Short mmCIF file of C-alpha atoms and ligand atoms in Angstrom, two decimals:
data_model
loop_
_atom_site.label_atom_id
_atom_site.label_comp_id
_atom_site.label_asym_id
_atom_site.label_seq_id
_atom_site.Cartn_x
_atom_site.Cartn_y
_atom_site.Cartn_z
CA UNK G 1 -50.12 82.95 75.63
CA UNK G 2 -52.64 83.28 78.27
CA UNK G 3 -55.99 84.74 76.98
CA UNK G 4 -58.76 86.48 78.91
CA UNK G 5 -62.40 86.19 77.33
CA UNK G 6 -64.80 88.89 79.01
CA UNK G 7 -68.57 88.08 77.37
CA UNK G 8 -68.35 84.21 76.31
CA UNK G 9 -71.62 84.77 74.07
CA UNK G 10 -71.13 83.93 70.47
CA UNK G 11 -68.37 86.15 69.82
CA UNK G 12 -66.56 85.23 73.06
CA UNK G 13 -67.16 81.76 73.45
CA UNK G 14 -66.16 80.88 69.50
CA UNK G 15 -63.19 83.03 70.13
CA UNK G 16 -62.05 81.16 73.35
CA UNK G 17 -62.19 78.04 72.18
CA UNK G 18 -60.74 78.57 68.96
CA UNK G 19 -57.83 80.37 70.24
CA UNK G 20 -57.19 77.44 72.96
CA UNK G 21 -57.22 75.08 70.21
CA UNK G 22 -54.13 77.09 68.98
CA UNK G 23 -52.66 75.89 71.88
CA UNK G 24 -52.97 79.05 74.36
CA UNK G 25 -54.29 78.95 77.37
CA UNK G 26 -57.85 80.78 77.90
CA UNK G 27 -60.41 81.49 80.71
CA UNK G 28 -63.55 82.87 79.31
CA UNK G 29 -65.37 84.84 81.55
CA UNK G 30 -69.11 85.75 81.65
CA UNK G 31 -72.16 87.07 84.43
CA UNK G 32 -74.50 85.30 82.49
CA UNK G 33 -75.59 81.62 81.25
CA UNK G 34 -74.29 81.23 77.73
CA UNK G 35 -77.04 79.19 75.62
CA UNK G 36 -75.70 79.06 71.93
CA UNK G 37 -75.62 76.67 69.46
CA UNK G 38 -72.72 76.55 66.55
CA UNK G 39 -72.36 73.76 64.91
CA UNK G 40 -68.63 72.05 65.71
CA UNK G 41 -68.31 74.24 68.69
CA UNK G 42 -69.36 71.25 71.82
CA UNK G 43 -66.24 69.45 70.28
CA UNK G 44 -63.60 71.84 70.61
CA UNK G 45 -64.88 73.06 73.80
CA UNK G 46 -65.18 69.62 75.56
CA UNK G 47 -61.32 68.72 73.45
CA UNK G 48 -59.59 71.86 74.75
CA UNK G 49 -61.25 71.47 78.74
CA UNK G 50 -60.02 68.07 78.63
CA UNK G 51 -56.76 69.44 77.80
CA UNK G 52 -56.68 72.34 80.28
CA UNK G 53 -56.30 74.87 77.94
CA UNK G 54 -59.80 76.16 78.03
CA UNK G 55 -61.15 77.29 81.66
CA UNK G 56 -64.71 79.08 82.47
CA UNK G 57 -64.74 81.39 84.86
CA UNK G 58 -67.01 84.09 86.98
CA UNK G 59 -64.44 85.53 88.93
CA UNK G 60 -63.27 88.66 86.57
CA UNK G 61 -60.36 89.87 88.86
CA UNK G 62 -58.51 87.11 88.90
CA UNK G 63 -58.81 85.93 84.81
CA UNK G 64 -57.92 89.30 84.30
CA UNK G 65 -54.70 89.22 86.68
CA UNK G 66 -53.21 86.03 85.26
CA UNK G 67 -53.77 87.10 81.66
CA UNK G 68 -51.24 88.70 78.95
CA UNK G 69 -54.23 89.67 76.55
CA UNK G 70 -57.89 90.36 77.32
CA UNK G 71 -60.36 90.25 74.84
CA UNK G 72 -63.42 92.32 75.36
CA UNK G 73 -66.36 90.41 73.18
CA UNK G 74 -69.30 91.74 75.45
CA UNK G 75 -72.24 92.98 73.74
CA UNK G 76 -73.26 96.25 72.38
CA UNK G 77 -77.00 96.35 71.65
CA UNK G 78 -78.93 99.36 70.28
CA UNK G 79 -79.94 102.20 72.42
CA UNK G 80 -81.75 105.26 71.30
CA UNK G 81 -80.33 104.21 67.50
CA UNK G 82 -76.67 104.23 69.04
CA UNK G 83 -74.25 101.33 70.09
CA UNK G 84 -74.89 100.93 73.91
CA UNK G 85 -71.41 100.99 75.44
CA UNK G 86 -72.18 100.38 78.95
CA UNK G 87 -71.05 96.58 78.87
CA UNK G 88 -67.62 97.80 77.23
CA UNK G 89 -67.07 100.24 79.54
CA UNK G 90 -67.82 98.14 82.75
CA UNK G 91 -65.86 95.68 81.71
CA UNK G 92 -62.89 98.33 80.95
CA UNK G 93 -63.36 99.48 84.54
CA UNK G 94 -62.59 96.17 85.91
CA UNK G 95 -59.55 95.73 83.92
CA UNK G 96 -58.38 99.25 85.51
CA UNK G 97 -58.59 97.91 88.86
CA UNK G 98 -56.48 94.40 88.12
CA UNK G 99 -53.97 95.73 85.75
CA UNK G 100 -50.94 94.07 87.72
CA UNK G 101 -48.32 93.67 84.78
CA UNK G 102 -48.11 94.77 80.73
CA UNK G 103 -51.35 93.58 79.18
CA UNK G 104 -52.99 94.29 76.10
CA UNK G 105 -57.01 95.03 76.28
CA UNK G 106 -58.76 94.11 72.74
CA UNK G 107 -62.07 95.20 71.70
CA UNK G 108 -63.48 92.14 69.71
CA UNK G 109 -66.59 93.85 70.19
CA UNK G 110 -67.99 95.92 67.57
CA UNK G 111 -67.81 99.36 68.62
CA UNK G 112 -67.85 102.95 67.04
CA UNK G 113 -64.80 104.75 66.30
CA UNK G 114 -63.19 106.42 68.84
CA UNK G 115 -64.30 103.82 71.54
CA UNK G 116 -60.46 102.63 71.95
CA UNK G 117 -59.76 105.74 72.93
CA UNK G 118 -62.02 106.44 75.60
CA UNK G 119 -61.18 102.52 76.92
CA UNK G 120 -57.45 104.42 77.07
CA UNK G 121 -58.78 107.36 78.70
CA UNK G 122 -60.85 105.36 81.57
CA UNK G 123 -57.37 103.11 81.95
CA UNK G 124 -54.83 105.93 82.02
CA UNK G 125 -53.88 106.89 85.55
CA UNK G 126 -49.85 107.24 86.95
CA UNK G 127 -50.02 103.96 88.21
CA UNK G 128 -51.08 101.98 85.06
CA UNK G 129 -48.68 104.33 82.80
CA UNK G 130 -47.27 101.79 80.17
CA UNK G 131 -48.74 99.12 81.74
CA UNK G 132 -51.63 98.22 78.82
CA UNK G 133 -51.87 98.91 74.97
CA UNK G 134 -55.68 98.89 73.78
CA UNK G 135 -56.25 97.46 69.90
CA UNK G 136 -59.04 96.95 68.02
CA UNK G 137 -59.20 93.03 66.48
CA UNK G 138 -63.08 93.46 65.27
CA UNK G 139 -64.33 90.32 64.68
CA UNK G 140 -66.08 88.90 60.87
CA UNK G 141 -67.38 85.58 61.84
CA UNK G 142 -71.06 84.40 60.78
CA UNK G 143 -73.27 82.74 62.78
CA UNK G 144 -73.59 78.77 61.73
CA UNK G 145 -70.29 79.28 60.02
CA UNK G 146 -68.42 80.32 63.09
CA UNK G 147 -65.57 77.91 63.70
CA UNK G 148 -65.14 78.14 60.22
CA UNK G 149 -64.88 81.71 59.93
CA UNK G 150 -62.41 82.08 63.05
CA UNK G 151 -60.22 79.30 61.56
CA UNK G 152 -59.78 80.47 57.94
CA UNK G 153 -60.11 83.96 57.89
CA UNK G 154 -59.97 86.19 54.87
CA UNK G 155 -58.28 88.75 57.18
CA UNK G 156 -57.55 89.61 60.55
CA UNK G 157 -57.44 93.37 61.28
CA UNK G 158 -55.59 94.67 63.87
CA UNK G 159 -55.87 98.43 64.88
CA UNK G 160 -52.68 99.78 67.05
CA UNK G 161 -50.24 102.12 66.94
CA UNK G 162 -47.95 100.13 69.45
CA UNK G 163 -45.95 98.18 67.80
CA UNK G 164 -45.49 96.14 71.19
CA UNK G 165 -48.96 95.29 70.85
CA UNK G 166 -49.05 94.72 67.15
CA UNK G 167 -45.80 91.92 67.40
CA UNK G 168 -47.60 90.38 70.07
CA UNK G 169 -51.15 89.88 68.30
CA UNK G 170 -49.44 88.71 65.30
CA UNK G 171 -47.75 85.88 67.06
CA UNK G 172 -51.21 84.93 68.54
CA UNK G 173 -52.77 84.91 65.24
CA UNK G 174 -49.75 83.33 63.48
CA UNK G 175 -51.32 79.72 63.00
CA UNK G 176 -54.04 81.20 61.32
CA UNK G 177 -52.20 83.65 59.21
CA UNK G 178 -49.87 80.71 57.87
CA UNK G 179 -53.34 78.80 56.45
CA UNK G 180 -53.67 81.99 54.40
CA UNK G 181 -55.48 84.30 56.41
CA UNK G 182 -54.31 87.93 55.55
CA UNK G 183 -52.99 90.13 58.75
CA UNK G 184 -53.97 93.18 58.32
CA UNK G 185 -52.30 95.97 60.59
CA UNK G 186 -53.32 99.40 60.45
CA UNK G 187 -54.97 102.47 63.04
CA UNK G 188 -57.18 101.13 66.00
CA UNK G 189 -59.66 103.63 64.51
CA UNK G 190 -59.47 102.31 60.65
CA UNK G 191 -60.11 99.06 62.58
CA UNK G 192 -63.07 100.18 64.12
CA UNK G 193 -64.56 101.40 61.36
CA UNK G 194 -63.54 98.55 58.65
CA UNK G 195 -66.20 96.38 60.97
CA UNK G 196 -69.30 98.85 60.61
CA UNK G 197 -68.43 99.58 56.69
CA UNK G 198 -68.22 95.96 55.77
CA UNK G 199 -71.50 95.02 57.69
CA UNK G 200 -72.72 98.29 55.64
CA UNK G 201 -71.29 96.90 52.59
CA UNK G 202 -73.44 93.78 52.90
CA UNK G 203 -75.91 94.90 54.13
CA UNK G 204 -76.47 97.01 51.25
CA UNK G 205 -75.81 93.82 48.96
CA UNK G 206 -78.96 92.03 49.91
CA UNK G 207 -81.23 95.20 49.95
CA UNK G 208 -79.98 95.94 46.58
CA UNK G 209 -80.46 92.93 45.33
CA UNK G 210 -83.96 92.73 47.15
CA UNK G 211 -84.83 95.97 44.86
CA UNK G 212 -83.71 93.79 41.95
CA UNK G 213 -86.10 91.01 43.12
CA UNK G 214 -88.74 93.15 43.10
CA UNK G 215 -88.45 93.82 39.15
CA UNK G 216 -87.68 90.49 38.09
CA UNK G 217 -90.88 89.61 39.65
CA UNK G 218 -92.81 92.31 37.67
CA UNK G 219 -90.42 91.60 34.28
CA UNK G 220 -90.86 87.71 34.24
CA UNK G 221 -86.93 87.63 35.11
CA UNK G 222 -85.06 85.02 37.37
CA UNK G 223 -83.63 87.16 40.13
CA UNK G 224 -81.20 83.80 40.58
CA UNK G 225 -79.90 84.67 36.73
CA UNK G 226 -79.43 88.25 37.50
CA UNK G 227 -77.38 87.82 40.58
CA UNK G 228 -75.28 84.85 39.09
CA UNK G 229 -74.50 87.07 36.06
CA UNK G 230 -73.50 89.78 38.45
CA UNK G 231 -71.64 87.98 40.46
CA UNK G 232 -69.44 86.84 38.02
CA UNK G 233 -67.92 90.10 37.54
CA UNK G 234 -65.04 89.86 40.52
CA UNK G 235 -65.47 93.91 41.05
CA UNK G 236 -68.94 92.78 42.20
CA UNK G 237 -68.69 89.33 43.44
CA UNK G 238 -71.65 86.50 44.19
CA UNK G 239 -71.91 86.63 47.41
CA UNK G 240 -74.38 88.63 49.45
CA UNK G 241 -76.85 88.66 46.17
CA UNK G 242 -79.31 86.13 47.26
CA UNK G 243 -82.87 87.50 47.24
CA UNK G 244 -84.68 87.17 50.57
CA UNK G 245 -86.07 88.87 53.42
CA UNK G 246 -84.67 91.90 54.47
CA UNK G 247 -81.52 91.60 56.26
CA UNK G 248 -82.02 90.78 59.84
CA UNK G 249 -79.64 89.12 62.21
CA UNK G 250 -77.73 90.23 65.38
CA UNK G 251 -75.39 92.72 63.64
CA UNK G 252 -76.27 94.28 60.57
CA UNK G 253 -79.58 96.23 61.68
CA UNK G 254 -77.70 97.15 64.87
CA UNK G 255 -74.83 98.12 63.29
CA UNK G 256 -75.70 99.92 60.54
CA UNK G 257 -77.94 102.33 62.73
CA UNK G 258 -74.92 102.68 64.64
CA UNK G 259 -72.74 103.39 61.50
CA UNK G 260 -75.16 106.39 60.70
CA UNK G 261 -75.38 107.77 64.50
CA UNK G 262 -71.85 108.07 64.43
CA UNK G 263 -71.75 109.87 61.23
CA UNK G 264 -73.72 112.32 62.82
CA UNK G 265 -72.08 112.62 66.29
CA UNK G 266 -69.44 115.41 66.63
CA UNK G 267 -67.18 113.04 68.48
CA UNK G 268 -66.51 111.14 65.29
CA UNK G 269 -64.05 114.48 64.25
CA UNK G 270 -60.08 114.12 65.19
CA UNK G 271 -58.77 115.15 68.12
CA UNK G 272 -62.44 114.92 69.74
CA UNK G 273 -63.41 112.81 72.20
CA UNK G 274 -75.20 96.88 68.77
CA UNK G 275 -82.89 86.71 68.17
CA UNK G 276 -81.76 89.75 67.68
CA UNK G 277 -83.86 91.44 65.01
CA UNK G 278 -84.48 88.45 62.69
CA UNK G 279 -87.04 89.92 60.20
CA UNK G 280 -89.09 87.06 61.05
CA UNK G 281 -89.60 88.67 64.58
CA UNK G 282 -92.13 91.26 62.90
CA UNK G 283 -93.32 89.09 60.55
CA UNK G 284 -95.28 86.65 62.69
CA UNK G 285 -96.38 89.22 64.88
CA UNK G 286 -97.76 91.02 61.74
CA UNK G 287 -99.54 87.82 60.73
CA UNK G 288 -101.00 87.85 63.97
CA UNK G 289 -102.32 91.38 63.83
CA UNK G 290 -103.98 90.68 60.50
CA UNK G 291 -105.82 87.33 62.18
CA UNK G 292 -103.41 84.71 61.81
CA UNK G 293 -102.26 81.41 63.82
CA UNK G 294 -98.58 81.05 63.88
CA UNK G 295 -97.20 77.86 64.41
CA UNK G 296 -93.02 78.00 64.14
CA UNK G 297 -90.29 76.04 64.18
CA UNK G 298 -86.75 77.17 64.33
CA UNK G 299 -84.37 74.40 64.99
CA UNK G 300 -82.41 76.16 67.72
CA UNK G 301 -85.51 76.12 69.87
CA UNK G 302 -88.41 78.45 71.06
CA UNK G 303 -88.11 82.15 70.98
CA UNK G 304 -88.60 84.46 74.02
CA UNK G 305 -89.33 87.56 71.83
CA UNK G 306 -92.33 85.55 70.21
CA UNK G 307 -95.18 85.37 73.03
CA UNK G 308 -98.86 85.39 71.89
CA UNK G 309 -101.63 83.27 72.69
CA UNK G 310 -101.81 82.27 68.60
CA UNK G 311 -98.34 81.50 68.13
CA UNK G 312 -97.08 78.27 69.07
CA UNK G 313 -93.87 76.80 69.08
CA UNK G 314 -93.72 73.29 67.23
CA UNK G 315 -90.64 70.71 68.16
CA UNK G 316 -90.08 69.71 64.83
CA UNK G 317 -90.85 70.85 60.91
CA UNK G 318 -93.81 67.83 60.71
CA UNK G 319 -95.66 69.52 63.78
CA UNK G 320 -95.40 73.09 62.69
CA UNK G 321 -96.39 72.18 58.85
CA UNK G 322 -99.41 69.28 59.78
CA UNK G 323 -102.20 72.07 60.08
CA UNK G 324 -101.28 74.75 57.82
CA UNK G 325 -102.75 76.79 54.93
CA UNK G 326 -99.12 78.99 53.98
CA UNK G 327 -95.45 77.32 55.03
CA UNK G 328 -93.31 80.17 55.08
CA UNK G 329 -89.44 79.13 54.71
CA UNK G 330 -87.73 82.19 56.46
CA UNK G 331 -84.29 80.34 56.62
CA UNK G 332 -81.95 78.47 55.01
CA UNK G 333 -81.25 75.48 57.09
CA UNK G 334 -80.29 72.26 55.42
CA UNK G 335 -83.27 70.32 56.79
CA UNK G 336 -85.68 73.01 54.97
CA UNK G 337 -84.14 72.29 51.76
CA UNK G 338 -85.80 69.18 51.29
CA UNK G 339 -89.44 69.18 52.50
CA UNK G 340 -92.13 66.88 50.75
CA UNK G 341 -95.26 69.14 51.47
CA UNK G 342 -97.35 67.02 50.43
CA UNK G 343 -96.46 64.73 52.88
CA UNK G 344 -96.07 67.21 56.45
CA UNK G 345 -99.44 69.31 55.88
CA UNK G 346 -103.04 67.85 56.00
CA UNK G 347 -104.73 70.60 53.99
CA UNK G 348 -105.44 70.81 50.47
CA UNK G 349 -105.38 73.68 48.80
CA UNK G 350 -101.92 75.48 50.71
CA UNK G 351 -99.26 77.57 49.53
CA UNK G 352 -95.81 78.04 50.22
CA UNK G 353 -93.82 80.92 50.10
CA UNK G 354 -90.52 80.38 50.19
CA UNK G 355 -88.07 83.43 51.15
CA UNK G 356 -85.16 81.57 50.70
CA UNK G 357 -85.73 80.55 47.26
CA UNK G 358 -84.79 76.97 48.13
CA UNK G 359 -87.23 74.85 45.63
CA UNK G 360 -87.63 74.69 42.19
CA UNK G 361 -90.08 76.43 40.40
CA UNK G 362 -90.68 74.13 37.84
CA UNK G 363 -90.73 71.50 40.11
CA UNK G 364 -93.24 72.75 42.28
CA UNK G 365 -95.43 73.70 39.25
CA UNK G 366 -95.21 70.27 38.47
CA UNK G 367 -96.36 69.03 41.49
CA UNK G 368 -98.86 71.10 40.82
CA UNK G 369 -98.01 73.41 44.67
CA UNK G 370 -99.39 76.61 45.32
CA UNK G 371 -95.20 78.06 45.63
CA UNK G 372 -94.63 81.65 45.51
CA UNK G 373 -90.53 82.85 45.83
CA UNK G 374 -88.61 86.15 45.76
CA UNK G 375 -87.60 87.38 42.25
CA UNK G 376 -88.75 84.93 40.58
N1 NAD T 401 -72.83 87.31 66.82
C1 NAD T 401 -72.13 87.60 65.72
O1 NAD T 401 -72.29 86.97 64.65
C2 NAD T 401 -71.07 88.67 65.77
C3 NAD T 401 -70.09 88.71 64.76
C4 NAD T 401 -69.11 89.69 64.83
C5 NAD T 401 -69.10 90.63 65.86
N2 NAD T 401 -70.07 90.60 66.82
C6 NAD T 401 -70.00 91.58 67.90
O2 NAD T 401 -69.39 90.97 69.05
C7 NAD T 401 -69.99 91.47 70.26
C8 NAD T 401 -70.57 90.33 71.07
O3 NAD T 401 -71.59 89.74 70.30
P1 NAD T 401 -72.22 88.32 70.71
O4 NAD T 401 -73.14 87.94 69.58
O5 NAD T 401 -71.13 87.39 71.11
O6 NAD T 401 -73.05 88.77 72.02
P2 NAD T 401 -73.74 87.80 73.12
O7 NAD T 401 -74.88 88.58 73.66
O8 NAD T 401 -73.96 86.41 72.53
O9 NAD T 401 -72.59 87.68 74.25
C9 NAD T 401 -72.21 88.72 75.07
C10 NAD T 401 -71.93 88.12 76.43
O10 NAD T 401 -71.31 89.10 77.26
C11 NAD T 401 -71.68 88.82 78.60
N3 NAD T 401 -71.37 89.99 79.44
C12 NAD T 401 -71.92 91.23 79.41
N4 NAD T 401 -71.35 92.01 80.36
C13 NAD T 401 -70.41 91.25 80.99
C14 NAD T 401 -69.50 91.48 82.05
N5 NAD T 401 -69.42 92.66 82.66
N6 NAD T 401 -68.69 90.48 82.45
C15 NAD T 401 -68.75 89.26 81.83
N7 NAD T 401 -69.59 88.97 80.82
C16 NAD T 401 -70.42 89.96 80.41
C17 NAD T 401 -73.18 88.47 78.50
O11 NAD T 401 -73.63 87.75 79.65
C18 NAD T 401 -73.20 87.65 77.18
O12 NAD T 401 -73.12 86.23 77.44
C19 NAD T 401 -71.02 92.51 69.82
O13 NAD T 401 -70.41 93.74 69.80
C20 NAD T 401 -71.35 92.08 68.39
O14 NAD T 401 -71.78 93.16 67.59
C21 NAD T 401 -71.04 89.62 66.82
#
């Protein structure tokens, strides 16, 4: 099939070459320069160029001409505690003015209900009258675990009432659905609103469990034991019960707020017409306010939103570590999980606190480390 990408950020870009390693043939399309790291994703880009399957493109008209489906994975940032649309719908209006033949638009974006119908309602016009079925296809990958996530799916949720549309999206998402995946066909609106209530759903898992933390630490408990013990009931489940920060992230803050505007908004009734918030972004400035001198490292390089004459970017863990009083761990990446502090700091008497609860307790007590962790 031949696949139109509009916004190859990490949505997009994991998307497009993913679905060109299925053996369709994609341009991804983008107005901006797309920086991201993923691990696995270089080599399936640079295999599926090679191969011709996988084109980048600016010029919109055209990759939207030549193209059967057209996936819409721009973003949709927070404005005034709503999704902000205004990529969505610029991009729609493009695809109004080069619908030449049948296509299908999808929203891979996450958007609130009742956004595929006003992506019909800009579209619809005499001329373009069956020319263009619009589904939702929200999308569940993680970031770090992207390739993965797009390859073996749980499920794949596709919202249309064309069954045109629906035959033709199942096809596409065959190879995936035959390693297990579950398709899941149902209302372009259901769609839309499975994405915000599962990022609810976990969302609500780690704050609940953060709650939890915060009485194992006053009860002497292991918050580990608790959520282990949970977990193990399958109504529950393990995952999404690991004590930390708050949830942070690209999606979940942006998308819950959006979850409870639209709950509020009239046009939510039938018939009636989204480092992006890492907790760590207010942390360090926080540190700085009470006096503090921040340096970070974060393996996938410096931060924009982070500017301050007392924070400092470090280019690798020893830098960032050799000076300091408190090592916070704020994520979970593998080359955190195995620090001798000891060995990167220079002072005597300093104290980690780990968010992630990646160390030992015992362990540290026996190495006789200042460690403070979450719940336990
Ligand atoms: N990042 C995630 O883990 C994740 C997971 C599931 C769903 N989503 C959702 O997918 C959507 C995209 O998220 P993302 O993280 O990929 O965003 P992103 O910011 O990484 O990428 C969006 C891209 O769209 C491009 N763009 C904007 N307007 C354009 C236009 N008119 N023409 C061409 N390109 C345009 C931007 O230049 C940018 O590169 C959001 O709605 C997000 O909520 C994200």
């Amino acid at each position: 099939m031949k696949i139109c990408i509009i916004g190859s950020g990490y949505v997009g870009l994991v998307s497009g070459a993913c679905f060109s390693d299925l053996g369709n043939t994609v341009t991804c399309v983008d107005k901006g320069i797309v920086p991201i790291y993923e691990p696995g994703l270089q080599e399936l880009v640079v295999r599926n160029l090679k191969k011709k399957r996988l084109l980048f493109s600016t010029n919109i008209s055209n990759s939207i001409k030549k193209s059967d489906i057209i996936f819409i994975c721009v973003g949709t940032p927070t404005k005034n505690n709503k999704a902000d649309l205004k990529y969505v719908f610029n991009v729609t209006k493009s695809i109004k003015s080069n619908l030449n033949r049948y296509k299908i638009i999808v929203t891979k974006s996450t958007v609130p209900v009742t956004t595929g119908d006003k992506i019909t309602k800009i579209l619809k016009s005499n001329k373009n009258k069956n020319k263009f079925d619009v589904v939702s296809n929200p999308e569940f990958l993680r970031e770090g675990e992207a390739i993965r996530d797009f390859q073996f799916p749980d499920r794949v949720v596709v919202g249309t009432s064309s069954n045109k549309a629906n035959k033709i999206m199942k096809k596409l998402y065959l190879p995936l659905i035959k390693k297990g995946g579950r398709y899941f066909h149902t209302s372009r609106r259901s769609a839309e609103l499975i994405k915000y209530a599962s990022n609810a759903f976990l969302a609500t898992k780690i704050t609940f469990i953060n709650e939890i933390a915060n009485l194992c630490e006053k009860s002497n408990i292991d918050v580990k034991e608790v959520a282990i013990g949970m977990g193990l009931d399958e109504r529950i489940g393990s995952r999404f019960l690991r004590a930390g920060p708050a949830y942070g992230g690209s999606c979940f803050p942006k998308d819950t707020r959006a979850l409870v505007s639209t709950g509020r908004s009239v046009t939510f009734k039938p018939g009636t017409d989204d480092m992006r918030e890492s907790s760590s972004l207010k942390m360090i400035p926080s540190l700085i306010r009470k006096g503090a001198h921040v340096n970070y490292y974060e393996p996938t390089g410096k931060k924009k939103e982070l500017k301050s004459k007392n924070i400092n970017f470090s280019e690798n863990i020893k830098d960032a570590c050799k000076s300091a009083d408190l090592i916070i761990i704020h994520t979970e990446w593998n080359e955190f999980k195995q620090l001798n502090f000891k060995k990167i700091t220079k002072k005597r008497n300093f104290k980690v606190f780990d968010m992630r609860n990646l160390y030992s307790t015992s362990e540290m007590k026996k190495n006789k480390i200042n460690y403070f962790s979450i719940g336990r």
